[in-house]
mmCIF file of C-alpha atoms in Angstrom:
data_model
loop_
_atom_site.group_PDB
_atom_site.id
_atom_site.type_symbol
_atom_site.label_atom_id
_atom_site.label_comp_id
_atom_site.label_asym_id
_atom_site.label_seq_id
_atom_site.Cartn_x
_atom_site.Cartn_y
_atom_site.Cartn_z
ATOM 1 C CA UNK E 286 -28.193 3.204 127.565
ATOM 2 C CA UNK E 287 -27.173 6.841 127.644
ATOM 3 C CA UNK E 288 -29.364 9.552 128.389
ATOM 4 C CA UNK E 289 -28.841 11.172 125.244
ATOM 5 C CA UNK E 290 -30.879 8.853 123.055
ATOM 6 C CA UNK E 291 -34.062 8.600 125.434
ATOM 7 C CA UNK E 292 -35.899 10.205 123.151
ATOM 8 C CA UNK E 293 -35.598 9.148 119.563
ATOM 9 C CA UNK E 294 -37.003 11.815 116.689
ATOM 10 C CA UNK E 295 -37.615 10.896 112.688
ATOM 11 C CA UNK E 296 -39.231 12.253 110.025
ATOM 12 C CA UNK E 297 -41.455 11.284 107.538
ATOM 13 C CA UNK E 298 -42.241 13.746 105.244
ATOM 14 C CA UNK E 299 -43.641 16.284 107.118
ATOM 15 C CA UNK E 300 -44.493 14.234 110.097
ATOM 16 C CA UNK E 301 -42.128 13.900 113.234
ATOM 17 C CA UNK E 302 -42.362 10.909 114.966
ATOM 18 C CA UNK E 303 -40.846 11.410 118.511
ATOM 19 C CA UNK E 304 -40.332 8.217 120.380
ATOM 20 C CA UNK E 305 -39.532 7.554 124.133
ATOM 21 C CA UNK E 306 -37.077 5.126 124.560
ATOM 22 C CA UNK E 307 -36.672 3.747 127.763
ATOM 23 C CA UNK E 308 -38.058 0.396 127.515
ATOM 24 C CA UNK E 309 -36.565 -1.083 130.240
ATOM 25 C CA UNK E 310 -38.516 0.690 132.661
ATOM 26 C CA UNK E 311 -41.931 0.624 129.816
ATOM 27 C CA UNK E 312 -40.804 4.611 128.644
ATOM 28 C CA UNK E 313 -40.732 5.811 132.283
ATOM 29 C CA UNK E 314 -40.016 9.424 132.158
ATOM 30 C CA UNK E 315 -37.300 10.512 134.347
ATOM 31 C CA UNK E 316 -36.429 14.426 134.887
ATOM 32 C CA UNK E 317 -33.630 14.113 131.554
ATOM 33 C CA UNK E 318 -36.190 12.350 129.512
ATOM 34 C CA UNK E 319 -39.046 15.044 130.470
ATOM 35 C CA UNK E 320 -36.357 17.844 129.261
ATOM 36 C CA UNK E 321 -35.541 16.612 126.547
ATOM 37 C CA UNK E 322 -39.743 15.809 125.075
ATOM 38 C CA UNK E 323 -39.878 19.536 125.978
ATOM 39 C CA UNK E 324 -37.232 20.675 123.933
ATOM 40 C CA UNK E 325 -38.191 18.458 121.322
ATOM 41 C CA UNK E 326 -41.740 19.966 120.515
ATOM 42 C CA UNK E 327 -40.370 23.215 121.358
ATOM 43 C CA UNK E 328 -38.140 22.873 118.262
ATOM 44 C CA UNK E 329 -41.193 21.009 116.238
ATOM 45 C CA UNK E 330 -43.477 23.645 116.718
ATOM 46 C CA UNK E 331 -40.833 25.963 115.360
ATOM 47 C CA UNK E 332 -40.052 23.982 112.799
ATOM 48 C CA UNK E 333 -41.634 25.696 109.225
ATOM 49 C CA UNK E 334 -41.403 22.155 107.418
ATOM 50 C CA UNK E 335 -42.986 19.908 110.106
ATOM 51 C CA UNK E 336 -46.713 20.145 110.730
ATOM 52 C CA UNK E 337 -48.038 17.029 113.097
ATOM 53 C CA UNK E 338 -46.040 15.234 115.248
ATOM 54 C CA UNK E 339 -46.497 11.843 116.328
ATOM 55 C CA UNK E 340 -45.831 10.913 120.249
ATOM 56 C CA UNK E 341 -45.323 6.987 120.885
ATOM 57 C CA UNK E 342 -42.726 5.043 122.891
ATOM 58 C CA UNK E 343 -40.643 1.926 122.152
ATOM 59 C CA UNK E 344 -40.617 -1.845 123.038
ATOM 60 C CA UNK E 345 -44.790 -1.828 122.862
ATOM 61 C CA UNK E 346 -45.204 0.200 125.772
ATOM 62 C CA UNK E 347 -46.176 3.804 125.536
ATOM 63 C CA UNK E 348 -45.626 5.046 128.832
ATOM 64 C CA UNK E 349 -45.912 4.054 132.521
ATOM 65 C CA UNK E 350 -45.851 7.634 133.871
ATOM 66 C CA UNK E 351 -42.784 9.340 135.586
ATOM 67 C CA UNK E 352 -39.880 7.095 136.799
ATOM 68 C CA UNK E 353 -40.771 6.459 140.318
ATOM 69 C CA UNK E 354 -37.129 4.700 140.852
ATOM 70 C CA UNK E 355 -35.449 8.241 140.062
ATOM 71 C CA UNK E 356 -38.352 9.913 142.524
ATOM 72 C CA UNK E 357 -37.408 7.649 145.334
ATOM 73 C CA UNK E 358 -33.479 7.972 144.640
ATOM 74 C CA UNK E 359 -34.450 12.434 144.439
ATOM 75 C CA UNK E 360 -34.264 12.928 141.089
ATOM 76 C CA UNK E 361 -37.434 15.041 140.779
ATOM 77 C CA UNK E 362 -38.560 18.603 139.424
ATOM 78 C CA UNK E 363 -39.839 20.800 141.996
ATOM 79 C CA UNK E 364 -43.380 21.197 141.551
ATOM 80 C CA UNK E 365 -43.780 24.403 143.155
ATOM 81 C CA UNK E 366 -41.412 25.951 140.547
ATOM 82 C CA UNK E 367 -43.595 24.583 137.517
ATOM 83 C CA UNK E 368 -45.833 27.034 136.413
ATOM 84 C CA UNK E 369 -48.341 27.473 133.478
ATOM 85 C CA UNK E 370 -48.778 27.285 130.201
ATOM 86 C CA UNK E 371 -45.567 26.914 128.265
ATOM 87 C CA UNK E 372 -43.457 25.812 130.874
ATOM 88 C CA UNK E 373 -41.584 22.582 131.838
ATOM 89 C CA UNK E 374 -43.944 19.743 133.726
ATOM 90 C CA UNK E 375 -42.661 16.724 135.492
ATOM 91 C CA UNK E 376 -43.442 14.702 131.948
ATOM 92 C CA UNK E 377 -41.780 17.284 130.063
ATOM 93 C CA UNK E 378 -44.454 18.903 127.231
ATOM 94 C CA UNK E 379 -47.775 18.505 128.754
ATOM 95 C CA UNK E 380 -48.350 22.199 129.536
ATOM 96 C CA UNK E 381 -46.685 23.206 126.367
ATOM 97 C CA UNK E 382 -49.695 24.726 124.002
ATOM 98 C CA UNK E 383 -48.653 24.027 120.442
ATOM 99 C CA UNK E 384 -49.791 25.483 117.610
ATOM 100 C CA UNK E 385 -49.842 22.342 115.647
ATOM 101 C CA UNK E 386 -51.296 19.013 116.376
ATOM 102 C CA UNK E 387 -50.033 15.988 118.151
ATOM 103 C CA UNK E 388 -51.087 12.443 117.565
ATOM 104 C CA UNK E 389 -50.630 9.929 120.342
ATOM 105 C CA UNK E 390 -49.875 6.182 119.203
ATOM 106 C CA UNK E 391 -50.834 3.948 122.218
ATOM 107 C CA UNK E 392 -49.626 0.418 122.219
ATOM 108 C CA UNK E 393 -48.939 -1.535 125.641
ATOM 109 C CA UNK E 394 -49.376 0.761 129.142
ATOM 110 C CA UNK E 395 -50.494 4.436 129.125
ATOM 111 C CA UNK E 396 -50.711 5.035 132.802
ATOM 112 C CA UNK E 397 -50.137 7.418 135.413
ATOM 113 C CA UNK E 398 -47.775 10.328 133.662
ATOM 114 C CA UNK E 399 -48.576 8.432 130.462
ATOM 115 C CA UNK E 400 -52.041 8.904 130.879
ATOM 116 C CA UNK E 401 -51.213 12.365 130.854
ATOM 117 C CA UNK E 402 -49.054 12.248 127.917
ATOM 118 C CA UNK E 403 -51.583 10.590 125.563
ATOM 119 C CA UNK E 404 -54.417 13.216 127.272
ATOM 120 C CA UNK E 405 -51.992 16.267 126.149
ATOM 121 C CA UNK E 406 -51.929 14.946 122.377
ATOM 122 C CA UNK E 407 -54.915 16.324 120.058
ATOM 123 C CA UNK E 408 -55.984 12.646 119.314
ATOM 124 C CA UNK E 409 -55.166 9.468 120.831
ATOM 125 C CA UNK E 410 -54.503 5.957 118.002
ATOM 126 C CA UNK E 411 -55.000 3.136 120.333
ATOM 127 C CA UNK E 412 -54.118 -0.283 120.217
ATOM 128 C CA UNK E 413 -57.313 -2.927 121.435
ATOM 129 C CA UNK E 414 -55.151 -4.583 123.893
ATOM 130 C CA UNK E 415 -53.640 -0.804 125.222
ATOM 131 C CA UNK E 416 -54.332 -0.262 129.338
ATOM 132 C CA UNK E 417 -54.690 3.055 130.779
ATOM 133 C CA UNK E 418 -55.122 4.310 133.692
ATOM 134 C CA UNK E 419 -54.109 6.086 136.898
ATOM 135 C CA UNK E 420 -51.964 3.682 138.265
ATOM 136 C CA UNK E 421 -50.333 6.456 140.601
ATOM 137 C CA UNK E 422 -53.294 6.507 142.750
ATOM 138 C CA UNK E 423 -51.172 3.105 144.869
ATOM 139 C CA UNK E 424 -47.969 5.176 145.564
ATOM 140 C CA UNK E 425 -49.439 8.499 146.297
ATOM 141 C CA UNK E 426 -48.148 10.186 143.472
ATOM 142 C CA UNK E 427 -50.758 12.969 142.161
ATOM 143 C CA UNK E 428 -51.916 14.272 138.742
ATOM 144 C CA UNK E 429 -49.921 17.434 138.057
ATOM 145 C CA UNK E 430 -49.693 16.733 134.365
ATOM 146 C CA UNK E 431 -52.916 18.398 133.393
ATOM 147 C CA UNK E 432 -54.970 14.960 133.719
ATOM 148 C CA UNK E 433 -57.550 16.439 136.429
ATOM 149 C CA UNK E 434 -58.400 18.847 133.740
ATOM 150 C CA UNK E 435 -58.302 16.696 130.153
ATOM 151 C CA UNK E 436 -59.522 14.136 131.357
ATOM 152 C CA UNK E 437 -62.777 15.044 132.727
ATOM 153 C CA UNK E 438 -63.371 17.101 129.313
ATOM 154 C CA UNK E 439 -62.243 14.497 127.003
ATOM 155 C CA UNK E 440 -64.604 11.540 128.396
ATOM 156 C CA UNK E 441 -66.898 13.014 131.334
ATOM 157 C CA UNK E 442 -67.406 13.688 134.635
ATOM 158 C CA UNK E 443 -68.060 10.524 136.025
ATOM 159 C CA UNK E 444 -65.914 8.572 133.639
ATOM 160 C CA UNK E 445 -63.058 10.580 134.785
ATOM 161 C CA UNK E 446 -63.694 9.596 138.658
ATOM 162 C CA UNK E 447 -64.138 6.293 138.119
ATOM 163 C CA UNK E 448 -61.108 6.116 136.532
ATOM 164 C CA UNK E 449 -59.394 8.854 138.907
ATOM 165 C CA UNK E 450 -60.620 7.783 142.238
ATOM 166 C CA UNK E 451 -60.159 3.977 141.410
ATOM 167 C CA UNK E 452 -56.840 3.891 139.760
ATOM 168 C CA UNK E 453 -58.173 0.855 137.272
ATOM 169 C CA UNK E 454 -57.148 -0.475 134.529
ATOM 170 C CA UNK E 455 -59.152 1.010 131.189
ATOM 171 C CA UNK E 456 -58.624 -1.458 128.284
ATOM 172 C CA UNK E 457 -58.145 0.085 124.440
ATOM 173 C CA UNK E 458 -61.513 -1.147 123.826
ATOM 174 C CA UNK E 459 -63.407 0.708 126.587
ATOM 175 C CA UNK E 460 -61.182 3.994 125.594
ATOM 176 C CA UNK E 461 -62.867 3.792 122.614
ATOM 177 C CA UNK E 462 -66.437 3.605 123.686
ATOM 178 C CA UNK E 463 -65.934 6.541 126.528
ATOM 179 C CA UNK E 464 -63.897 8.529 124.223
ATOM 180 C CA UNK E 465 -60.592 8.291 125.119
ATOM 181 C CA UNK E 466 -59.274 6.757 122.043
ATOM 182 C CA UNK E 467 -60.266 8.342 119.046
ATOM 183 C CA UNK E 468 -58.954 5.569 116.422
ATOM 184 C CA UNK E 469 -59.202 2.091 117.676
ATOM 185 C CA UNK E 470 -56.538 -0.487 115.760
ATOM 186 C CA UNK E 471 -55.107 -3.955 116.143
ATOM 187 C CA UNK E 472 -51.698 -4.735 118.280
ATOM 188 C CA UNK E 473 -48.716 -2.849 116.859
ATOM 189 C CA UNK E 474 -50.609 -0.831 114.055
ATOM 190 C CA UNK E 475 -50.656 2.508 116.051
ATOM 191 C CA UNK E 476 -47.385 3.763 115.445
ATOM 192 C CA UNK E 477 -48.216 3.005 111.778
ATOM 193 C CA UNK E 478 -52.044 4.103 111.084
ATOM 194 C CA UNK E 479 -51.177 7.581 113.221
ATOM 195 C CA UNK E 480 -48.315 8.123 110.881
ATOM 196 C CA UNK E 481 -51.005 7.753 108.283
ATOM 197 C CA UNK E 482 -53.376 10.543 109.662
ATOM 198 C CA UNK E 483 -50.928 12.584 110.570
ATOM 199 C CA UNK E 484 -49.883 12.924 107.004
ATOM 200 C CA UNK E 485 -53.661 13.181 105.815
ATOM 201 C CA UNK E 486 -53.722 16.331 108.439
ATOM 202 C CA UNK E 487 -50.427 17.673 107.181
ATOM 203 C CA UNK E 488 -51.796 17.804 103.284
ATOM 204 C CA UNK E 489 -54.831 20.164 104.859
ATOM 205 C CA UNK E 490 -54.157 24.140 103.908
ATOM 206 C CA UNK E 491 -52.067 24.277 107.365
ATOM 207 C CA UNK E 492 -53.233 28.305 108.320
ATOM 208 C CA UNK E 493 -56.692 27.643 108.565
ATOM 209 C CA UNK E 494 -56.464 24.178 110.319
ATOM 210 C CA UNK E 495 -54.281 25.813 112.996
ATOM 211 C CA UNK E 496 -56.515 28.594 113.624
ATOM 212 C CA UNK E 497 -59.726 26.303 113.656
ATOM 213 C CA UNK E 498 -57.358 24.026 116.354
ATOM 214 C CA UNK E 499 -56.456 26.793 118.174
ATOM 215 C CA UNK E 500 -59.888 28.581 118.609
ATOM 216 C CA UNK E 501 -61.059 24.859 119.784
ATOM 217 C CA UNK E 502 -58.425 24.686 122.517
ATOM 218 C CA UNK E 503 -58.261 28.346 123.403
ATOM 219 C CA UNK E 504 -62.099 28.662 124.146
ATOM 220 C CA UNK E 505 -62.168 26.664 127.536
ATOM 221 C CA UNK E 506 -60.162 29.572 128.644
ATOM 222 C CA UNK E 507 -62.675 32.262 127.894
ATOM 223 C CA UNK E 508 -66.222 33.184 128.632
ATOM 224 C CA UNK E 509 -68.477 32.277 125.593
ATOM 225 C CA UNK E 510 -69.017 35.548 124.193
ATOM 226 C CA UNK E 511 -64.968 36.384 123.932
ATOM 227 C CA UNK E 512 -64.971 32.368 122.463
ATOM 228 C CA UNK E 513 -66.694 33.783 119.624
ATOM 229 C CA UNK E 514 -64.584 37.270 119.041
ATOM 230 C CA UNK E 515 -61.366 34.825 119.129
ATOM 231 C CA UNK E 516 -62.997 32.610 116.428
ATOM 232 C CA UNK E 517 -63.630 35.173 114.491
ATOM 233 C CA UNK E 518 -60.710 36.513 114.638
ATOM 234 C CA UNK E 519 -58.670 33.328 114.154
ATOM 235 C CA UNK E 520 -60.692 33.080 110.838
ATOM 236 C CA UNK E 521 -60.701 36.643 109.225
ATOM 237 C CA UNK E 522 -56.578 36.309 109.538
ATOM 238 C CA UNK E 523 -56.489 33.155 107.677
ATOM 239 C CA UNK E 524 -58.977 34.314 104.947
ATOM 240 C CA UNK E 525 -56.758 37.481 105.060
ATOM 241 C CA UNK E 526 -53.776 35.145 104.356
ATOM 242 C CA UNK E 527 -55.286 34.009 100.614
ATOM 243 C CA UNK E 528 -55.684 30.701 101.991
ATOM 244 C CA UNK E 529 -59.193 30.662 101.563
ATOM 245 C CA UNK E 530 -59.379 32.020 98.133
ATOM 246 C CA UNK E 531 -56.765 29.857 96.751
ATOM 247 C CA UNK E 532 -59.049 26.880 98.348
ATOM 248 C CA UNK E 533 -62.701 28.411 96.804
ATOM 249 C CA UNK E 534 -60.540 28.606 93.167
ATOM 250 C CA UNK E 535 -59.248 24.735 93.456
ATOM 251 C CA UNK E 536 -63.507 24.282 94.438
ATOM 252 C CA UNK E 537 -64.172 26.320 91.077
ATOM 253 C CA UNK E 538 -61.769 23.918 88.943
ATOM 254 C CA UNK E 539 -63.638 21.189 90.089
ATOM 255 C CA UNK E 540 -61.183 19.570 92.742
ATOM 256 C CA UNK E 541 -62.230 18.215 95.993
ATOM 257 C CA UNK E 542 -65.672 17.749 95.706
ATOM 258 C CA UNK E 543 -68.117 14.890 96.768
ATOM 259 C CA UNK E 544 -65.886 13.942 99.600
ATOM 260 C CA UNK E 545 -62.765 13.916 97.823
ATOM 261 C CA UNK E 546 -59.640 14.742 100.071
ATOM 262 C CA UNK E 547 -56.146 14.054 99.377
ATOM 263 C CA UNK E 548 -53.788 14.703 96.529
ATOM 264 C CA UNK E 549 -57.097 13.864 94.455
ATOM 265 C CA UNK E 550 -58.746 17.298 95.877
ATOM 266 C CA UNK E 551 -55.705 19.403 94.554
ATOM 267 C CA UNK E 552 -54.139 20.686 98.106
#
């Protein structure tokens, strides 16, 4: 397999599906894979006619972490060189910010650097027979990926130890009751039913969902009280934009009431 086609994008509609595709080792992430995720949501998240962007990986597997084989043989980023937000991590995009969402579809193993991966996405479509888990705790290999942080806000405290201090396995179906799986589906419907919400999210009036995102994400950085400026903020610029009036007009007319959403609600 050549290293060029580790990493296989397609679009539907305004949905890119980015796929890792090194089944032979489960969608291990070596340093050229990591690049290359990196420069692919770079280019999505500059990309006018793409707004989600679903992350999965091929063969049923969606990732068993960084390639441990190209760690042993020295083919590894320097961790002391990786810095912040925005910049290159040893799984490529997890401390990337985007400014549009990303859906993780997990079939087979998420562990390790996957684990990671699928904690870095906005929401998480899970198989019932998925595993997670920090499988890295048996080789010494630490969480530098962001997944000290996520995952303690995503399911817990003590969740997040058990997990982190074991190394266990977490099946789809306990992801689901912690909180680590937001969708729950049968074997080899991820890839499918995220595809499906991702285009349900993409049909939203995009300005104000990616202000509403980005005031979620951005207020763990900031005391409460500049939380609230930000939000505020966030939202006067969107109802600046006219997005907000052109939604309260489509209200007047009569569409998207009772529930409705979808084409049905005129967006």
């Amino acid at each position: 397999m050549s290293k060029n086609d580790t990493v296989l994008v397609e679009r539907n509609g305004p949905v890119l599906i980015v796929s890792i595709n090194r089944p032979q080792s489960r969608n291990a992430v070596d340093p050229a894979t990591a690049q290359k995720l990196f420069d692919t949501f770079l280019a999505f998240d500059a990309d006018d006619t793409a707004s989600v962007a679903v992350l999965t990986g091929c063969g049923g597997h969606f990732c068993a972490g960084a390639d441990l084989k190209a760690v042993a043989d020295g083919d590894l980023h320097n961790p002391g060189a990786i810095g912040g937000h925005g910049t290159l991590a040893p799984m490529g995009p997890s401390r990337l910010r985007l400014s549009k969402p990303v859906i993780a579809a997990v079939e087979g193993y998420a562990v390790a650097g996957g684990l990671e991966l699928a904690l870095w996405a906005d929401m998480r479509v899970v198989a019932d027979d998925a595993t997670f888990g920090v499988f890295c705790r048996r080789f010494g290999v630490p969480l530098i990926d962001l997944g000290t942080i996520r995952l303690p806000r995503l399911i817990g405290q003590s969740h997040a130890m058990d997990l982190i201090l074991t190394g266990r396995p977490m099946s789809g179906i306990e992801a689901h009751r912690v909180g680590l799986a937001n969708r729950l589906v049968r074997r080899g419907e991820a890839a499918t039913q995220a595809i499906a919400i991702a285009r349900e999210i993409a049909h939203f009036p995009q300005a104000c969902l990616r202000a509403d995102r980005a005031s979620a994400l951005g207020q763990w950085d900031m005391p409460e009280e500049d939380a609230i400026a930000a939000e505020l903020r966030g939202g006067l610029a969107v109802i600046a934009s006219g997005e907000t009036a052109d939604g309260a007009a489509r209200f007047a007319a009569g569409f998207g009431r009772h529930g409705v959403f979808g084409a049905e609600a005129g967006e």
